[in-house]
PDB file of C-alpha atoms in Angstrom:
ATOM      1  CA  ASP A   1      -7.452  12.409  -2.875  1.00 64.00           C
ATOM      2  CA  ALA A   2      -5.237  10.511  -5.221  1.00 65.00           C
ATOM      3  CA  LYS A   3      -3.281  12.744  -7.646  1.00 84.00           C
ATOM      4  CA  THR A   4      -3.363  10.283 -10.371  1.00 92.00           C
ATOM      5  CA  THR A   5      -5.806   9.036 -12.936  1.00 93.00           C
ATOM      6  CA  GLN A   6      -5.711   5.442 -14.522  1.00 96.00           C
ATOM      7  CA  PRO A   7      -7.884   3.603 -16.794  1.00 97.00           C
ATOM      8  CA  PRO A   8     -10.151   1.226 -14.768  1.00 96.00           C
ATOM      9  CA  SER A   9      -9.178  -1.829 -16.678  1.00 97.00           C
ATOM     10  CA  MET A  10      -7.052  -3.284 -19.409  1.00 97.00           C
ATOM     11  CA  ASP A  11      -6.419  -6.601 -21.101  1.00 97.00           C
ATOM     12  CA  CYS A  12      -3.139  -8.116 -22.340  1.00 96.00           C
ATOM     13  CA  ALA A  13      -2.293 -11.212 -24.193  1.00 97.00           C
ATOM     14  CA  GLU A  14       0.150 -13.521 -22.471  1.00 97.00           C
ATOM     15  CA  GLY A  15       3.741 -12.919 -23.646  1.00 96.00           C
ATOM     16  CA  ARG A  16       3.032  -9.415 -25.014  1.00 97.00           C
ATOM     17  CA  ALA A  17       4.156  -6.265 -23.379  1.00 97.00           C
ATOM     18  CA  ALA A  18       1.501  -4.615 -21.037  1.00 97.00           C
ATOM     19  CA  ASN A  19       1.663  -0.779 -21.054  1.00 98.00           C
ATOM     20  CA  LEU A  20      -0.208   0.742 -18.169  1.00 98.00           C
ATOM     21  CA  PRO A  21      -0.686   4.551 -18.447  1.00 97.00           C
ATOM     22  CA  CYS A  22      -1.052   7.080 -15.637  1.00 96.00           C
ATOM     23  CA  ASN A  23      -1.714  10.740 -15.640  1.00 95.00           C
ATOM     24  CA  HIS A  24      -0.296  12.967 -12.803  1.00 93.00           C
ATOM     25  CA  SER A  25      -0.682  16.511 -14.257  1.00 92.00           C
ATOM     26  CA  THR A  26      -0.498  18.124 -10.906  1.00 89.00           C
ATOM     27  CA  ILE A  27       2.649  16.500  -9.785  1.00 90.00           C
ATOM     28  CA  SER A  28       5.116  18.683  -8.019  1.00 87.00           C
ATOM     29  CA  GLY A  29       8.867  18.927  -8.760  1.00 83.00           C
ATOM     30  CA  ASN A  30      10.171  16.735  -5.952  1.00 83.00           C
ATOM     31  CA  GLU A  31       7.299  14.149  -5.866  1.00 88.00           C
ATOM     32  CA  TYR A  32       8.119  10.593  -7.009  1.00 90.00           C
ATOM     33  CA  VAL A  33       5.947   8.237  -8.951  1.00 93.00           C
ATOM     34  CA  TYR A  34       5.346   4.853  -7.455  1.00 93.00           C
ATOM     35  CA  TRP A  35       3.891   1.703  -8.892  1.00 96.00           C
ATOM     36  CA  TYR A  36       2.458  -1.177  -6.756  1.00 96.00           C
ATOM     37  CA  ARG A  37       0.255  -3.995  -7.605  1.00 96.00           C
ATOM     38  CA  GLN A  38      -2.237  -6.125  -5.734  1.00 95.00           C
ATOM     39  CA  ILE A  39      -2.876  -9.689  -6.695  1.00 94.00           C
ATOM     40  CA  HIS A  40      -6.270 -10.764  -5.683  1.00 87.00           C
ATOM     41  CA  SER A  41      -6.524  -9.792  -2.131  1.00 80.00           C
ATOM     42  CA  GLN A  42      -2.991 -10.123  -1.215  1.00 90.00           C
ATOM     43  CA  GLY A  43      -0.867  -7.236   0.355  1.00 94.00           C
ATOM     44  CA  PRO A  44       0.295  -4.707  -2.272  1.00 94.00           C
ATOM     45  CA  GLN A  45       3.683  -5.443  -3.987  1.00 95.00           C
ATOM     46  CA  TYR A  46       6.157  -2.706  -4.676  1.00 93.00           C
ATOM     47  CA  ILE A  47       7.198  -2.543  -8.271  1.00 96.00           C
ATOM     48  CA  ILE A  48       9.179   0.394  -9.201  1.00 95.00           C
ATOM     49  CA  HIS A  49       9.476   4.123  -8.630  1.00 93.00           C
ATOM     50  CA  GLY A  50      11.037   7.229 -10.291  1.00 93.00           C
ATOM     51  CA  LEU A  51      11.318  10.994 -10.361  1.00 91.00           C
ATOM     52  CA  LYS A  52      12.386  12.203 -13.638  1.00 90.00           C
ATOM     53  CA  ASN A  53      14.502   9.591 -15.533  1.00 87.00           C
ATOM     54  CA  ASN A  54      13.216   6.337 -16.913  1.00 93.00           C
ATOM     55  CA  GLU A  55      13.714   3.414 -14.542  1.00 95.00           C
ATOM     56  CA  THR A  56      14.073  -0.406 -15.102  1.00 96.00           C
ATOM     57  CA  ASN A  57      14.320  -3.273 -12.773  1.00 95.00           C
ATOM     58  CA  GLU A  58      13.731  -7.044 -12.943  1.00 94.00           C
ATOM     59  CA  MET A  59       9.997  -6.610 -12.835  1.00 94.00           C
ATOM     60  CA  ALA A  60       9.169  -3.636 -15.045  1.00 97.00           C
ATOM     61  CA  SER A  61      10.169  -0.370 -16.782  1.00 97.00           C
ATOM     62  CA  LEU A  62       8.913   3.066 -15.881  1.00 98.00           C
ATOM     63  CA  ILE A  63       8.649   5.705 -18.602  1.00 97.00           C
ATOM     64  CA  ILE A  64       8.136   9.206 -17.373  1.00 96.00           C
ATOM     65  CA  THR A  65       7.389  11.993 -19.817  1.00 95.00           C
ATOM     66  CA  GLU A  66       9.684  14.989 -19.936  1.00 93.00           C
ATOM     67  CA  ASP A  67       7.167  17.249 -18.395  1.00 93.00           C
ATOM     68  CA  ARG A  68       6.456  14.573 -15.703  1.00 93.00           C
ATOM     69  CA  LYS A  69       2.622  14.913 -16.192  1.00 93.00           C
ATOM     70  CA  SER A  70       2.116  11.261 -17.092  1.00 95.00           C
ATOM     71  CA  SER A  71       3.958   8.004 -17.005  1.00 96.00           C
ATOM     72  CA  THR A  72       3.765   4.385 -18.268  1.00 97.00           C
ATOM     73  CA  LEU A  73       4.490   1.178 -16.472  1.00 98.00           C
ATOM     74  CA  ILE A  74       5.706  -1.521 -18.862  1.00 98.00           C
ATOM     75  CA  LEU A  75       5.667  -5.228 -18.094  1.00 97.00           C
ATOM     76  CA  PRO A  76       7.711  -6.487 -21.081  1.00 96.00           C
ATOM     77  CA  HIS A  77       6.337 -10.058 -21.206  1.00 95.00           C
ATOM     78  CA  ALA A  78       3.148 -10.389 -19.313  1.00 96.00           C
ATOM     79  CA  THR A  79       2.279 -13.747 -17.782  1.00 97.00           C
ATOM     80  CA  LEU A  80      -0.969 -14.923 -16.312  1.00 97.00           C
ATOM     81  CA  ARG A  81       0.509 -14.289 -12.917  1.00 95.00           C
ATOM     82  CA  ASP A  82       0.667 -10.499 -13.696  1.00 97.00           C
ATOM     83  CA  THR A  83      -3.027 -10.311 -13.607  1.00 97.00           C
ATOM     84  CA  ALA A  84      -3.685  -7.794 -10.783  1.00 97.00           C
ATOM     85  CA  VAL A  85      -4.809  -4.220  -9.848  1.00 96.00           C
ATOM     86  CA  TYR A  86      -1.947  -1.898 -10.631  1.00 97.00           C
ATOM     87  CA  TYR A  87      -1.691   1.446  -8.659  1.00 96.00           C
ATOM     88  CA  CYS A  88       0.179   4.472  -9.753  1.00 95.00           C
ATOM     89  CA  ILE A  89       0.900   6.780  -6.721  1.00 93.00           C
ATOM     90  CA  VAL A  90       2.409  10.124  -6.454  1.00 90.00           C
ATOM     91  CA  ARG A  91       4.131  10.252  -3.101  1.00 86.00           C
ATOM     92  CA  VAL A  92       3.225  13.357  -1.334  1.00 75.00           C
ATOM     93  CA  GLU A  93       6.393  15.492  -0.708  1.00 69.00           C
ATOM     94  CA  ASN A  94       7.832  15.266   2.780  1.00 70.00           C
ATOM     95  CA  THR A  95       5.344  12.695   4.069  1.00 74.00           C
ATOM     96  CA  ASP A  96       5.444   9.022   4.169  1.00 77.00           C
ATOM     97  CA  LYS A  97       1.747   8.559   2.973  1.00 80.00           C
ATOM     98  CA  LEU A  98       0.990   6.660  -0.066  1.00 86.00           C
ATOM     99  CA  ILE A  99      -2.329   7.727  -1.419  1.00 86.00           C
ATOM    100  CA  PHE A 100      -3.915   4.916  -3.423  1.00 88.00           C
ATOM    101  CA  GLY A 101      -6.531   5.543  -6.006  1.00 87.00           C
ATOM    102  CA  THR A 102      -8.644   2.845  -7.618  1.00 87.00           C
ATOM    103  CA  GLY A 103      -5.850   1.587  -9.969  1.00 94.00           C
ATOM    104  CA  THR A 104      -6.002  -0.350 -13.236  1.00 97.00           C
ATOM    105  CA  ARG A 105      -7.293  -3.980 -13.268  1.00 96.00           C
ATOM    106  CA  LEU A 106      -4.946  -5.715 -15.738  1.00 98.00           C
ATOM    107  CA  GLN A 107      -6.240  -9.067 -17.014  1.00 98.00           C
ATOM    108  CA  VAL A 108      -3.675 -11.229 -18.821  1.00 97.00           C
ATOM    109  CA  PHE A 109      -5.326 -13.811 -21.029  1.00 96.00           C
ATOM    110  CA  PRO A 110      -3.781 -16.931 -22.679  1.00 95.00           C
TER     111      PRO A 110
ATOM    112  CA  ASN B   1      14.761 -12.950   6.069  1.00 53.00           C
ATOM    113  CA  ALA B   2      10.937 -13.186   6.538  1.00 69.00           C
ATOM    114  CA  GLY B   3       8.791 -10.486   5.140  1.00 91.00           C
ATOM    115  CA  VAL B   4       6.345  -8.378   7.068  1.00 95.00           C
ATOM    116  CA  MET B   5       4.308 -10.759   9.229  1.00 96.00           C
ATOM    117  CA  GLN B   6       0.767  -9.904  10.213  1.00 97.00           C
ATOM    118  CA  ASN B   7      -1.501 -12.005  12.451  1.00 96.00           C
ATOM    119  CA  PRO B   8      -3.984 -13.214  12.625  1.00 97.00           C
ATOM    120  CA  ARG B   9      -4.862 -13.481   8.831  1.00 96.00           C
ATOM    121  CA  HIS B  10      -8.568 -13.626   9.734  1.00 97.00           C
ATOM    122  CA  LEU B  11     -10.260 -12.208  12.734  1.00 98.00           C
ATOM    123  CA  VAL B  12     -14.047 -12.408  13.540  1.00 98.00           C
ATOM    124  CA  ARG B  13     -15.488 -10.179  16.274  1.00 98.00           C
ATOM    125  CA  ARG B  14     -18.920  -9.461  17.529  1.00 98.00           C
ATOM    126  CA  ARG B  15     -20.158  -5.904  17.532  1.00 97.00           C
ATOM    127  CA  GLY B  16     -18.728  -4.234  20.781  1.00 97.00           C
ATOM    128  CA  GLN B  17     -15.760  -6.359  21.217  1.00 98.00           C
ATOM    129  CA  GLU B  18     -12.128  -5.246  20.788  1.00 98.00           C
ATOM    130  CA  ALA B  19      -9.860  -6.284  17.830  1.00 98.00           C
ATOM    131  CA  ARG B  20      -6.015  -6.352  18.076  1.00 98.00           C
ATOM    132  CA  LEU B  21      -4.040  -6.810  14.982  1.00 98.00           C
ATOM    133  CA  ARG B  22      -0.354  -7.456  15.119  1.00 98.00           C
ATOM    134  CA  CYS B  23       2.396  -6.603  12.751  1.00 97.00           C
ATOM    135  CA  SER B  24       6.063  -7.588  12.857  1.00 97.00           C
ATOM    136  CA  PRO B  25       8.135  -5.602  10.362  1.00 95.00           C
ATOM    137  CA  MET B  26      10.892  -6.907   8.351  1.00 92.00           C
ATOM    138  CA  LYS B  27      14.184  -7.387  10.149  1.00 89.00           C
ATOM    139  CA  GLY B  28      15.987  -4.201  10.295  1.00 85.00           C
ATOM    140  CA  HIS B  29      12.919  -2.038   9.455  1.00 88.00           C
ATOM    141  CA  SER B  30      12.045   0.526  12.120  1.00 88.00           C
ATOM    142  CA  HIS B  31       9.238   2.221  10.327  1.00 91.00           C
ATOM    143  CA  VAL B  32       5.659   0.811  10.246  1.00 94.00           C
ATOM    144  CA  TYR B  33       2.574   1.903   8.372  1.00 95.00           C
ATOM    145  CA  TRP B  34      -0.960   0.751   8.618  1.00 97.00           C
ATOM    146  CA  TYR B  35      -3.466   0.966   5.851  1.00 96.00           C
ATOM    147  CA  ARG B  36      -7.086  -0.111   5.667  1.00 97.00           C
ATOM    148  CA  GLN B  37      -8.904  -1.494   2.499  1.00 95.00           C
ATOM    149  CA  LEU B  38     -12.681  -1.587   2.624  1.00 91.00           C
ATOM    150  CA  PRO B  39     -14.397  -4.022   0.112  1.00 85.00           C
ATOM    151  CA  GLU B  40     -13.785  -3.050  -3.508  1.00 80.00           C
ATOM    152  CA  GLU B  41     -11.943   0.146  -2.667  1.00 84.00           C
ATOM    153  CA  GLY B  42      -8.247   1.186  -2.634  1.00 85.00           C
ATOM    154  CA  LEU B  43      -6.042   1.351   0.403  1.00 91.00           C
ATOM    155  CA  LYS B  44      -6.333   4.201   2.761  1.00 93.00           C
ATOM    156  CA  PHE B  45      -3.503   5.439   4.931  1.00 93.00           C
ATOM    157  CA  MET B  46      -4.127   5.195   8.680  1.00 96.00           C
ATOM    158  CA  VAL B  47      -0.966   5.791  10.761  1.00 96.00           C
ATOM    159  CA  TYR B  48       2.749   5.863  10.499  1.00 94.00           C
ATOM    160  CA  LEU B  49       4.897   4.848  13.508  1.00 94.00           C
ATOM    161  CA  GLN B  50       8.508   4.397  14.474  1.00 92.00           C
ATOM    162  CA  LYS B  51       9.731   2.617  17.480  1.00 89.00           C
ATOM    163  CA  GLU B  52       7.777   4.088  20.441  1.00 88.00           C
ATOM    164  CA  ASN B  53       6.619   7.061  18.427  1.00 93.00           C
ATOM    165  CA  ILE B  54       3.510   7.872  16.391  1.00 94.00           C
ATOM    166  CA  ILE B  55       4.727  10.080  13.579  1.00 92.00           C
ATOM    167  CA  ASP B  56       1.536  10.613  11.490  1.00 92.00           C
ATOM    168  CA  GLU B  57      -1.875   9.436  12.566  1.00 94.00           C
ATOM    169  CA  SER B  58      -3.841  11.733  10.287  1.00 92.00           C
ATOM    170  CA  GLY B  59      -5.785   8.854   8.760  1.00 93.00           C
ATOM    171  CA  MET B  60      -6.910   7.292  11.895  1.00 95.00           C
ATOM    172  CA  PRO B  61     -10.528   7.587  12.981  1.00 94.00           C
ATOM    173  CA  LYS B  62     -10.827   9.906  15.956  1.00 90.00           C
ATOM    174  CA  GLU B  63     -12.368   7.284  18.265  1.00 95.00           C
ATOM    175  CA  ARG B  64     -12.000   3.669  19.117  1.00 97.00           C
ATOM    176  CA  PHE B  65      -8.817   3.244  17.125  1.00 98.00           C
ATOM    177  CA  SER B  66      -5.278   3.391  18.413  1.00 97.00           C
ATOM    178  CA  ALA B  67      -1.844   2.137  17.385  1.00 97.00           C
ATOM    179  CA  GLU B  68       1.549   1.431  19.027  1.00 96.00           C
ATOM    180  CA  PHE B  69       4.883   0.227  18.126  1.00 95.00           C
ATOM    181  CA  PRO B  70       6.720  -0.608  21.353  1.00 93.00           C
ATOM    182  CA  LYS B  71      10.477  -0.834  21.812  1.00 89.00           C
ATOM    183  CA  GLU B  72      10.141  -4.570  21.889  1.00 89.00           C
ATOM    184  CA  GLY B  73       7.594  -6.601  20.038  1.00 92.00           C
ATOM    185  CA  PRO B  74       5.240  -6.070  17.095  1.00 95.00           C
ATOM    186  CA  SER B  75       3.188  -3.011  16.199  1.00 97.00           C
ATOM    187  CA  ILE B  76      -0.373  -3.327  17.383  1.00 98.00           C
ATOM    188  CA  LEU B  77      -3.454  -1.701  15.804  1.00 98.00           C
ATOM    189  CA  ARG B  78      -6.404  -1.780  18.296  1.00 98.00           C
ATOM    190  CA  ILE B  79      -9.963  -1.268  17.649  1.00 98.00           C
ATOM    191  CA  GLN B  80     -12.287  -0.835  20.590  1.00 98.00           C
ATOM    192  CA  GLN B  81     -15.970  -1.636  20.432  1.00 98.00           C
ATOM    193  CA  VAL B  82     -15.978  -2.707  16.714  1.00 98.00           C
ATOM    194  CA  VAL B  83     -18.881  -2.013  14.563  1.00 97.00           C
ATOM    195  CA  ARG B  84     -19.845  -3.652  11.240  1.00 95.00           C
ATOM    196  CA  GLY B  85     -18.250  -0.740   9.305  1.00 94.00           C
ATOM    197  CA  ASP B  86     -14.845  -1.758  10.655  1.00 96.00           C
ATOM    198  CA  SER B  87     -14.971  -4.843   8.635  1.00 96.00           C
ATOM    199  CA  ALA B  88     -12.047  -4.497   6.099  1.00 96.00           C
ATOM    200  CA  ALA B  89      -8.740  -5.794   5.342  1.00 97.00           C
ATOM    201  CA  TYR B  90      -5.854  -4.138   7.341  1.00 98.00           C
ATOM    202  CA  PHE B  91      -2.434  -4.059   5.873  1.00 97.00           C
ATOM    203  CA  CYS B  92       0.791  -3.237   7.508  1.00 97.00           C
ATOM    204  CA  ALA B  93       3.988  -2.149   5.674  1.00 95.00           C
ATOM    205  CA  SER B  94       7.531  -1.418   6.811  1.00 92.00           C
ATOM    206  CA  SER B  95      10.533   0.386   5.581  1.00 88.00           C
ATOM    207  CA  PRO B  96      14.119   0.668   6.845  1.00 84.00           C
ATOM    208  CA  ARG B  97      14.116   4.345   7.107  1.00 73.00           C
ATOM    209  CA  TRP B  98      12.345   7.489   5.954  1.00 66.00           C
ATOM    210  CA  GLY B  99      12.867   8.476   2.333  1.00 69.00           C
ATOM    211  CA  ASN B 100      12.177   7.266  -1.069  1.00 68.00           C
ATOM    212  CA  TYR B 101      12.011   3.601  -0.636  1.00 76.00           C
ATOM    213  CA  GLY B 102       9.390   0.888  -1.645  1.00 81.00           C
ATOM    214  CA  TYR B 103       7.496  -0.319   1.301  1.00 87.00           C
ATOM    215  CA  THR B 104       7.082  -4.106   2.020  1.00 91.00           C
ATOM    216  CA  PHE B 105       3.617  -5.025   2.749  1.00 94.00           C
ATOM    217  CA  GLY B 106       2.267  -7.854   4.802  1.00 96.00           C
ATOM    218  CA  SER B 107      -0.492 -10.170   3.751  1.00 95.00           C
ATOM    219  CA  GLY B 108      -3.034  -8.372   5.844  1.00 97.00           C
ATOM    220  CA  THR B 109      -5.613  -9.141   8.470  1.00 98.00           C
ATOM    221  CA  ARG B 110      -9.219  -9.511   7.409  1.00 97.00           C
ATOM    222  CA  LEU B 111     -11.472  -8.316  10.095  1.00 97.00           C
ATOM    223  CA  THR B 112     -15.049  -9.416   9.989  1.00 97.00           C
ATOM    224  CA  VAL B 113     -17.586  -7.862  12.535  1.00 97.00           C
ATOM    225  CA  VAL B 114     -20.724  -9.936  12.904  1.00 96.00           C
TER     226      VAL B 114
END
């Protein structure tokens, strides 16, 4: 079973920041938090991952709470093309499995 | 540098036939992962392979399903005697090595069993 909990859906206005929350209260010390998204029925696209520190790349920022029990993916300026299902995944220690939950369906509207 | 290539994109098989799904990883990637996505569900891990080795097949159904990643050529996911419940999207991902890397996924093969 997925070790994460996400809201099933969210809306965001185009040009605004999209903040997608994720709870992972049972995360272990060496487990990373990964974010992927799936646009329509395409293959999942890697966005970002982190362990303890906040991370930023050209796509998004990842904010992880100090106790690591939750995190937030931030898309700073959402566009219509960011409409997708976003998956928050805790990578099981010492395995290569990604356990996908049901994700958050983000709808960006004009 | 082409991404992960999967073919065919769409595959239709009658019940009882065999389905072969192919995955060519990104150049330089020697680790391949197969996932299945049933309609309206999230992706489920099936199998993890390195060249000529199956590392983790804990997500593979016990019967009819097999996977290989030969020294030369693409990785193959083989489903024998397909049933309607095998209808799904099958995604392949690759990575350059074991560790904390983001995987690159292919566009998937959509299998329909009629």
